[in-house]
């Protein structure tokens, strides 16, 4: 049976549309907006009327795709008028349509379930009928709430469009009345109302001294709900009790999270979905006194570095009894590890990963009760752990056009990316830009060429380590000169390892190549964090480190830095003085000195590097080939 099947003739007429040209022949935006507003409000009203007649498809269709298209047009026109109230009214219409669709869908769902309920009753399946009856009760409450929101929205739309929604409001009221009447019939036919009678010997109780109320569960006519296992909610706990033959029961409530500010305790009967009873509740005068607990805590490691995992364990007891379901907050120094609840035995365990924001040195690890003003009072316990500094590596690649583009990666010495860290970019000792590394440890920035005092001045990237457990890292790259045509030159990579910055430096604009058969042991210039000269690092060692990092990134599925680092390894090995040559200039200058096989390897590596850096093309198979080519060239 459809909703409100009262024998009246169903009106299947559609909303009459008017041509906007006839509304305002001059094409005035206000006239077009008025016409669109009429169309929208007529559809809203028509949807409510169709719903009250049980025509769900028509009701839904009137606020469907075509309605959304009209709203879009209304928003566009409102934007052309440059009037904020018009845009707000458009948003109000859209919100009203969303509420209207919810109202239609909930009512349609109620109607379908009501038919299922009727069939279950006719077939004698009382348990299924009761389950459906409880669902119908929840949907009926949703429909009432949605109807209130809908009529409120009608008022808002009517206030901005001068539309009278009286007919729509009457239609909504008819739908709600029909649903309420049918739900009341279902309720009366399926369930017996109950009364819960409870009393306690004393209103004062605590965790150390639980309350033990006694009660009786009966139906409205006084019949006992006898010899049944029932579920009661007492305060914040759900408990199972057995009723006697006269419906009596006793329950013990040991409070944990019950607020000390309350002066009453609610006891509620919650029937099973298939039970032939309705729920009931009562209130007792009660007052809770806080019990101070004892908290213990222990960390499984004495020393930690960035990204190390650790586990914090402990136990909470009070009055020589384990405290369960109590939230415990765990803090390591300035960083909150998380919140965990105690188990049935009062124990808790929480595993965390050390962030970068805990500075080096000794720090407390504190476990404390995460709530206040409850039956279990405040308490905490502390263990200690030492934080060690972690060496880091920073790369810097630059290119230059009208602006200087700088990119790089921040990693651990094993190649693990370090996200969300601050990198400062410096020219001639002055900070010109600040960026953060992304989830993959990468950063990118643009620096105005005017910030550089000369084309040959270096750009320095420096990790900000204040307040962190990360060791300082710098990377320096010579700014490549702008080409005569204004085009950009190729990125060159510099890398810092454990405080040593290997910089690639142009010498007189010429290209110096370290031949593989040369006995030269040229090394990159080392740049420490304070810009002073440090120890030198042989280029073959540097190249090996870069290639190892490239393999680590590939193993982690991080393709782009794998290719960049593989290419950097070859440049570090053969271009020891670090020229400003582009990747193809480097290839052209060197290809004549290579065997056919090595020339193919260098060409493949150069092509994959170009595709990665300039076309942002990343491919795992390509990165594997690039690393293999680099390994072959370095053998």
XYZ file of C-alpha atoms in Angstrom, residues 22-589:
568
model
C 8.784 36.148 -21.881
C 9.685 37.046 -18.334
C 12.059 39.810 -19.328
C 12.358 40.589 -23.019
C 15.331 42.888 -22.402
C 17.453 39.987 -21.143
C 17.819 41.610 -17.748
C 19.674 39.287 -15.350
C 17.226 40.005 -12.558
C 14.363 38.740 -14.695
C 16.234 35.563 -15.604
C 17.122 34.992 -11.978
C 13.474 35.468 -10.980
C 12.347 32.909 -13.582
C 14.929 30.371 -12.412
C 13.903 30.953 -8.793
C 10.269 30.262 -9.720
C 11.254 27.004 -11.393
C 13.226 25.846 -8.362
C 10.572 26.679 -5.786
C 7.803 25.127 -7.897
C 9.785 21.909 -8.089
C 10.364 21.858 -4.341
C 6.671 22.342 -3.698
C 5.688 19.812 -6.368
C 8.043 17.227 -4.835
C 6.336 17.573 -1.433
C 2.880 17.209 -2.995
C 3.903 14.116 -4.971
C 5.432 12.587 -1.837
C 2.243 13.125 0.166
C 0.427 11.162 -2.538
C 2.891 8.274 -2.372
C 4.514 9.048 -5.737
C 8.127 8.539 -4.726
C 9.715 8.465 -8.181
C 7.997 11.695 -9.213
C 8.873 13.336 -5.893
C 12.525 12.343 -6.248
C 12.673 13.290 -9.932
C 11.514 16.848 -9.324
C 14.623 17.492 -7.202
C 16.944 15.320 -9.297
C 19.470 16.085 -12.037
C 17.381 18.697 -13.842
C 16.844 20.505 -10.545
C 20.599 20.514 -9.906
C 21.137 21.945 -13.396
C 18.683 24.760 -12.642
C 20.494 25.434 -9.357
C 23.760 25.695 -11.280
C 22.213 28.216 -13.662
C 20.784 30.130 -10.708
C 24.241 30.278 -9.083
C 25.819 31.475 -12.346
C 23.251 34.247 -12.743
C 23.584 35.191 -9.071
C 27.327 35.493 -9.581
C 26.789 37.829 -12.532
C 24.662 40.134 -10.370
C 27.572 40.537 -7.900
C 25.095 40.375 -5.048
C 26.115 38.150 -2.137
C 22.514 37.586 -0.905
C 21.626 36.043 -4.285
C 24.477 33.551 -3.997
C 23.408 32.741 -0.443
C 19.819 32.101 -1.566
C 21.137 29.736 -4.236
C 23.009 27.781 -1.584
C 19.861 27.731 0.556
C 17.891 26.256 -2.350
C 20.544 23.565 -2.843
C 20.528 22.649 0.866
C 16.731 22.482 0.803
C 16.806 20.129 -2.184
C 19.260 17.841 -0.361
C 16.969 17.762 2.679
C 13.973 17.138 0.400
C 15.690 14.099 -1.141
C 16.533 12.764 2.330
C 12.880 13.202 3.309
C 11.730 11.340 0.193
C 14.203 8.488 0.704
C 13.422 8.024 4.412
C 9.676 8.010 3.725
C 10.081 5.528 0.876
C 12.201 3.303 3.140
C 9.523 3.435 5.852
C 6.822 2.454 3.358
C 8.827 -0.551 2.096
C 9.646 -1.766 5.610
C 6.024 -1.327 6.641
C 5.002 -3.727 3.862
C 7.672 -6.211 5.042
C 6.342 -5.895 8.588
C 2.783 -6.592 7.464
C 3.885 -9.687 5.540
C 5.867 -11.013 8.542
C 2.820 -10.617 10.798
C 0.560 -12.334 8.268
C 2.966 -15.295 8.094
C 3.237 -15.583 11.864
C 6.937 -14.655 11.993
C 6.751 -12.552 15.156
C 10.497 -12.254 15.756
C 11.085 -10.823 12.263
C 8.090 -8.539 12.707
C 9.559 -7.173 15.971
C 12.964 -6.542 14.410
C 11.306 -4.607 11.588
C 9.076 -2.774 14.058
C 12.109 -1.419 15.910
C 13.646 -0.290 12.588
C 10.378 1.451 11.747
C 10.573 3.307 15.053
C 14.065 4.611 14.269
C 13.060 5.666 10.747
C 9.943 7.413 12.055
C 12.128 9.507 14.366
C 14.449 10.347 11.445
C 11.485 11.406 9.318
C 10.195 13.723 12.050
C 13.613 15.360 12.448
C 14.104 15.725 8.672
C 10.615 17.222 8.312
C 11.473 19.890 10.898
C 14.653 20.774 9.001
C 12.758 20.826 5.703
C 10.003 23.199 6.852
C 12.673 25.475 8.349
C 14.469 25.500 4.975
C 11.189 26.242 3.188
C 10.936 29.342 5.350
C 14.470 30.421 4.424
C 13.861 29.891 0.695
C 10.531 31.678 0.891
C 12.160 34.623 2.628
C 14.688 35.115 -0.192
C 12.406 34.329 -3.179
C 9.028 35.723 -2.011
C 7.513 32.243 -2.392
C 4.649 30.939 -0.262
C 5.395 27.360 0.828
C 2.130 26.842 2.700
C 1.004 24.043 0.391
C 4.390 22.317 0.668
C 4.307 22.614 4.462
C 0.836 21.044 4.574
C 2.068 18.179 2.376
C 5.035 17.541 4.671
C 2.767 17.593 7.713
C 0.448 15.004 6.085
C 3.404 12.698 5.431
C 4.650 12.967 9.032
C 1.154 12.389 10.435
C 0.646 9.310 8.272
C 4.009 7.821 9.293
C 3.418 8.582 12.987
C -0.032 6.948 12.987
C 1.211 3.790 11.322
C 4.244 3.553 13.604
C 2.004 3.876 16.669
C -0.139 1.021 15.352
C 2.976 -1.121 14.830
C 4.262 -0.299 18.307
C 0.984 -1.206 20.016
C 0.632 -4.461 18.071
C 4.212 -5.682 18.582
C 5.351 -4.645 22.057
C 4.376 -4.371 25.693
C 5.403 -1.231 27.560
C 7.525 -1.802 30.684
C 8.289 -0.059 33.960
C 11.644 -0.173 35.728
C 11.546 0.253 39.509
C 14.977 0.635 41.183
C 16.239 1.738 44.601
C 19.612 1.886 46.391
C 20.459 1.717 50.103
C 22.799 4.739 49.884
C 23.248 7.500 47.286
C 27.007 7.709 47.979
C 29.292 5.405 46.007
C 32.763 5.221 44.430
C 35.091 2.837 42.618
C 36.279 1.599 46.018
C 32.689 1.307 47.267
C 30.397 0.324 44.347
C 26.667 0.956 44.362
C 24.354 -2.099 44.401
C 20.837 -1.046 43.427
C 17.930 -3.492 43.577
C 15.063 -3.343 41.132
C 12.080 -4.951 39.456
C 11.012 -4.999 35.805
C 7.260 -5.238 35.089
C 4.874 -4.482 32.229
C 2.414 -1.597 32.340
C -0.294 -3.930 33.661
C 1.961 -5.031 36.551
C 2.982 -8.442 35.160
C 6.571 -9.427 35.983
C 9.167 -9.773 33.238
C 10.186 -13.013 34.883
C 13.125 -15.380 34.573
C 14.779 -13.517 31.723
C 18.320 -12.399 30.955
C 18.034 -8.643 30.471
C 20.460 -5.876 29.526
C 20.668 -2.811 31.717
C 22.629 0.382 31.192
C 23.780 1.706 34.556
C 25.589 5.028 34.327
C 28.237 4.451 31.651
C 28.232 0.624 31.849
C 26.094 -2.007 30.120
C 25.508 -5.104 32.260
C 23.599 -8.403 31.985
C 21.386 -9.522 34.880
C 18.854 -12.284 35.474
C 15.350 -11.509 36.701
C 13.620 -13.731 39.221
C 10.114 -15.148 38.899
C 8.676 -11.847 40.149
C 10.953 -9.734 37.861
C 13.415 -8.729 40.585
C 17.165 -8.247 40.071
C 20.279 -6.869 41.764
C 23.078 -5.115 39.912
C 26.543 -3.947 40.992
C 27.952 -0.786 39.428
C 31.621 0.077 39.983
C 32.106 3.484 38.341
C 35.176 4.386 36.282
C 34.206 7.264 34.008
C 31.075 8.419 35.848
C 31.334 12.243 36.339
C 31.742 13.428 39.925
C 29.607 16.473 39.063
C 26.403 14.444 38.605
C 23.854 13.997 41.371
C 21.800 11.219 39.759
C 22.316 7.804 38.219
C 20.264 6.637 35.211
C 19.304 2.958 34.958
C 17.801 1.862 31.648
C 16.326 -1.411 30.364
C 17.429 -2.196 26.791
C 15.381 -5.054 25.281
C 16.737 -7.340 22.573
C 15.445 -6.599 19.074
C 13.246 -9.710 19.104
C 11.921 -9.231 22.655
C 8.191 -8.428 22.995
C 8.943 -5.461 25.303
C 9.680 -1.777 24.990
C 12.537 -0.229 26.900
C 12.152 1.835 30.059
C 14.326 3.892 32.388
C 14.451 5.396 35.852
C 16.720 7.714 37.830
C 18.337 7.304 41.259
C 19.737 10.008 43.518
C 23.479 9.320 43.615
C 26.826 11.042 44.148
C 30.294 9.763 43.224
C 33.494 10.297 45.154
C 36.748 10.089 43.143
C 39.190 7.263 43.882
C 42.897 7.975 43.283
C 44.482 5.226 41.133
C 48.019 3.858 40.990
C 49.675 4.026 37.536
C 52.848 2.219 36.429
C 54.717 2.727 33.145
C 57.701 1.204 31.355
C 59.359 1.891 27.971
C 60.879 -1.065 26.138
C 63.932 0.908 24.915
C 66.469 3.128 26.671
C 67.645 5.068 23.580
C 65.779 6.208 20.488
C 66.466 7.974 17.203
C 64.155 9.440 14.579
C 61.556 6.917 13.323
C 62.549 4.260 15.857
C 59.557 2.304 17.156
C 58.993 1.927 20.856
C 56.315 0.434 23.094
C 55.013 1.906 26.338
C 53.354 -0.529 28.759
C 51.792 -0.105 32.149
C 48.936 -0.898 34.504
C 46.294 1.005 36.464
C 44.842 -0.196 39.764
C 42.664 1.405 42.443
C 41.628 0.016 45.818
C 43.728 -3.078 44.962
C 41.532 -3.716 41.905
C 42.378 -3.485 38.195
C 40.780 -0.511 36.455
C 39.465 -1.402 32.994
C 38.316 0.805 30.115
C 40.190 3.838 31.464
C 41.775 6.131 28.815
C 45.500 6.696 29.358
C 47.443 9.462 27.580
C 51.098 8.743 26.766
C 53.560 11.599 26.261
C 57.231 11.468 25.210
C 58.861 14.779 25.999
C 56.960 17.475 24.055
C 55.290 14.933 21.743
C 52.025 13.148 22.465
C 52.288 9.472 21.540
C 48.559 8.738 21.784
C 45.699 7.586 23.995
C 44.971 3.951 24.861
C 42.339 2.280 27.064
C 43.203 -0.200 29.782
C 42.132 -3.810 29.309
C 40.161 -6.052 31.689
C 43.300 -6.574 33.804
C 44.046 -2.838 33.964
C 47.020 -3.140 31.643
C 47.733 -0.938 28.628
C 50.204 -1.020 25.750
C 50.854 1.612 23.089
C 53.405 1.497 20.271
C 54.685 4.730 18.775
C 57.276 6.007 16.311
C 59.660 8.745 17.406
C 58.948 11.971 15.468
C 61.582 14.547 14.577
C 60.128 17.050 17.038
C 61.734 15.559 20.160
C 65.186 17.154 20.629
C 68.249 15.073 21.580
C 68.833 14.317 25.233
C 66.966 12.663 28.115
C 63.159 12.958 28.093
C 60.340 11.742 30.331
C 57.786 9.237 29.063
C 54.598 9.940 30.989
C 51.421 7.879 31.242
C 48.528 9.758 32.823
C 44.764 9.408 33.225
C 43.377 11.190 30.149
C 40.147 12.501 31.772
C 39.326 14.658 34.771
C 36.396 14.923 37.154
C 35.534 11.209 36.981
C 35.130 8.360 39.445
C 38.777 7.469 38.824
C 40.835 10.525 39.721
C 43.953 12.012 38.151
C 47.291 10.206 38.403
C 50.430 9.634 36.334
C 53.716 7.743 36.201
C 57.010 8.475 34.427
C 59.835 6.519 32.818
C 62.796 8.039 30.939
C 64.415 7.575 27.547
C 67.393 9.207 25.785
C 67.029 10.639 22.287
C 70.025 10.537 19.934
C 70.637 12.749 16.922
C 70.200 11.126 13.498
C 72.571 11.924 10.595
C 70.793 13.178 7.481
C 71.503 13.752 3.797
C 70.268 16.625 1.674
C 70.389 17.023 -2.085
C 70.022 20.191 -4.144
C 69.406 20.511 -7.870
C 69.154 23.886 -9.593
C 68.115 25.231 -12.961
C 67.826 28.806 -14.109
C 65.622 30.855 -16.370
C 63.982 34.103 -15.291
C 63.966 32.518 -11.857
C 66.138 29.951 -10.126
C 64.397 26.628 -9.548
C 65.682 24.531 -6.673
C 64.662 20.954 -5.886
C 66.027 18.283 -3.615
C 65.435 15.417 -1.230
C 66.004 15.062 2.501
C 66.731 11.500 3.643
C 68.416 9.485 6.352
C 71.802 7.998 5.535
C 70.009 4.791 4.547
C 67.847 6.634 2.006
C 64.592 6.875 3.984
C 62.719 10.110 3.086
C 62.186 12.618 5.912
C 58.904 14.520 5.480
C 57.625 17.821 6.890
C 60.988 19.429 7.642
C 61.985 23.040 7.052
C 64.648 23.738 4.426
C 66.163 27.216 4.147
C 67.667 28.428 0.874
C 70.531 30.935 1.075
C 72.348 33.150 -1.400
C 75.490 34.911 -0.182
C 74.581 34.019 3.403
C 71.104 35.564 3.218
C 67.964 33.449 3.511
C 65.922 33.922 0.327
C 63.318 31.159 0.641
C 61.879 28.655 3.121
C 60.155 25.414 2.116
C 58.976 22.163 3.720
C 59.687 18.653 2.535
C 56.668 16.678 1.343
C 55.636 13.128 2.248
C 58.465 11.763 0.084
C 61.116 14.041 1.591
C 61.177 16.252 -1.530
C 61.162 20.022 -1.647
C 60.872 22.533 -4.468
C 61.191 26.302 -4.520
C 61.637 29.221 -6.896
C 64.103 31.986 -6.102
C 64.095 35.325 -7.864
C 67.333 35.811 -9.790
C 67.560 39.280 -8.269
C 68.299 37.621 -4.929
C 71.636 36.424 -6.327
C 74.523 38.896 -6.381
C 76.016 37.245 -9.427
C 75.542 34.401 -11.851
C 78.441 32.466 -10.371
C 77.287 32.698 -6.736
C 76.295 29.395 -5.094
C 72.850 28.494 -3.730
C 72.895 26.762 -0.340
C 70.113 24.535 1.040
C 70.217 24.047 4.789
C 68.057 21.858 7.034
C 66.606 23.733 10.006
C 67.250 21.464 12.981
C 66.081 23.674 15.859
C 63.859 21.645 18.172
C 64.469 18.397 16.275
C 66.584 15.276 16.671
C 67.917 15.526 13.104
C 71.586 16.295 12.494
C 72.389 19.383 10.386
C 72.670 18.903 6.629
C 73.675 21.329 3.888
C 73.801 21.084 0.122
C 75.455 23.599 -2.191
C 74.959 23.971 -5.922
C 76.608 26.466 -8.253
C 73.978 28.581 -9.916
C 74.053 27.688 -13.628
C 74.330 30.751 -15.871
C 71.324 31.723 -17.984
C 71.731 30.770 -21.649
C 72.006 33.445 -24.322
C 68.469 32.654 -25.498
C 67.108 32.940 -21.996
C 66.553 29.207 -21.701
C 67.374 27.205 -18.629
C 70.395 25.059 -18.047
C 70.447 21.606 -16.585
C 70.118 20.767 -12.870
C 73.300 19.710 -11.136
C 73.087 17.734 -7.937
C 75.031 18.377 -4.725
C 74.728 16.214 -1.625
C 75.518 16.498 2.057
C 76.508 13.387 4.004
C 76.825 13.550 7.801
C 77.830 17.208 7.673
C 79.948 17.093 4.453
C 78.530 18.991 1.489
C 79.925 17.852 -1.852
C 79.443 20.762 -4.247
C 79.760 20.698 -8.008
C 81.743 23.746 -9.049
C 82.217 25.206 -12.516
C 85.868 25.894 -13.416
C 86.288 28.691 -15.933
C 83.149 27.621 -17.736
C 84.994 24.585 -19.106
C 84.101 20.909 -18.881
C 86.546 18.802 -16.848
C 85.971 15.091 -17.132
C 87.428 12.368 -14.971
C 88.242 9.571 -17.366
C 87.547 6.095 -16.050
C 91.099 5.043 -16.849
C 92.557 8.100 -15.109
C 94.492 7.755 -11.890
C 93.266 11.108 -10.623
C 91.613 11.016 -7.238
C 89.819 14.363 -7.474
C 87.368 15.100 -4.726
C 84.408 17.387 -4.346
C 84.733 20.481 -2.218
C 83.375 19.835 1.247
C 81.097 22.471 2.773
C 80.263 22.245 6.475
C 77.148 23.690 8.121
C 78.987 26.949 8.972
C 80.341 27.288 5.374
C 83.909 26.395 6.485
C 86.046 23.900 4.638
C 85.909 20.337 5.911
C 87.464 17.033 5.052
C 87.463 15.957 1.443
C 85.696 12.864 0.156
C 86.977 10.896 -2.880
C 84.575 11.027 -5.805
C 84.514 7.247 -6.253
C 83.338 6.868 -2.636
C 80.813 9.642 -3.156
C 79.499 8.011 -6.329
C 79.129 4.675 -4.554
C 77.137 6.299 -1.744
C 74.847 8.031 -4.229
C 74.264 4.800 -6.104
C 73.500 2.964 -2.846
C 70.916 5.612 -1.992
C 69.420 5.303 -5.463
C 68.967 1.566 -4.947
C 67.370 2.173 -1.527
C 64.832 4.551 -3.051
C 64.065 2.064 -5.806
C 63.536 -0.717 -3.257
C 61.099 1.583 -1.428
C 59.188 2.261 -4.658
C 60.325 5.916 -4.799
C 61.187 6.078 -8.487
C 62.058 9.715 -9.149
C 64.807 10.158 -6.542
C 66.212 6.760 -7.566
C 66.826 8.013 -11.125
C 68.063 11.421 -9.970
C 70.559 9.864 -7.563
C 71.759 7.302 -10.128
C 72.494 10.123 -12.569
C 74.159 12.146 -9.803
C 76.417 9.179 -9.034
C 77.737 9.113 -12.626
C 78.261 12.896 -12.643
C 80.071 12.687 -9.282
C 82.397 9.999 -10.721
C 83.244 11.563 -14.089
C 82.513 15.269 -13.666
C 84.470 15.691 -10.465
C 84.827 19.496 -10.606
C 81.099 19.898 -11.223
C 80.431 21.825 -14.424
C 77.302 23.706 -15.422
C 76.931 21.539 -18.513
C 73.458 20.275 -19.293
C 72.852 16.544 -19.280
C 73.136 16.341 -23.098
C 76.212 18.615 -23.177
C 77.808 16.246 -20.688
C 76.888 13.262 -22.863
C 78.194 14.875 -26.068
C 81.489 15.821 -24.468
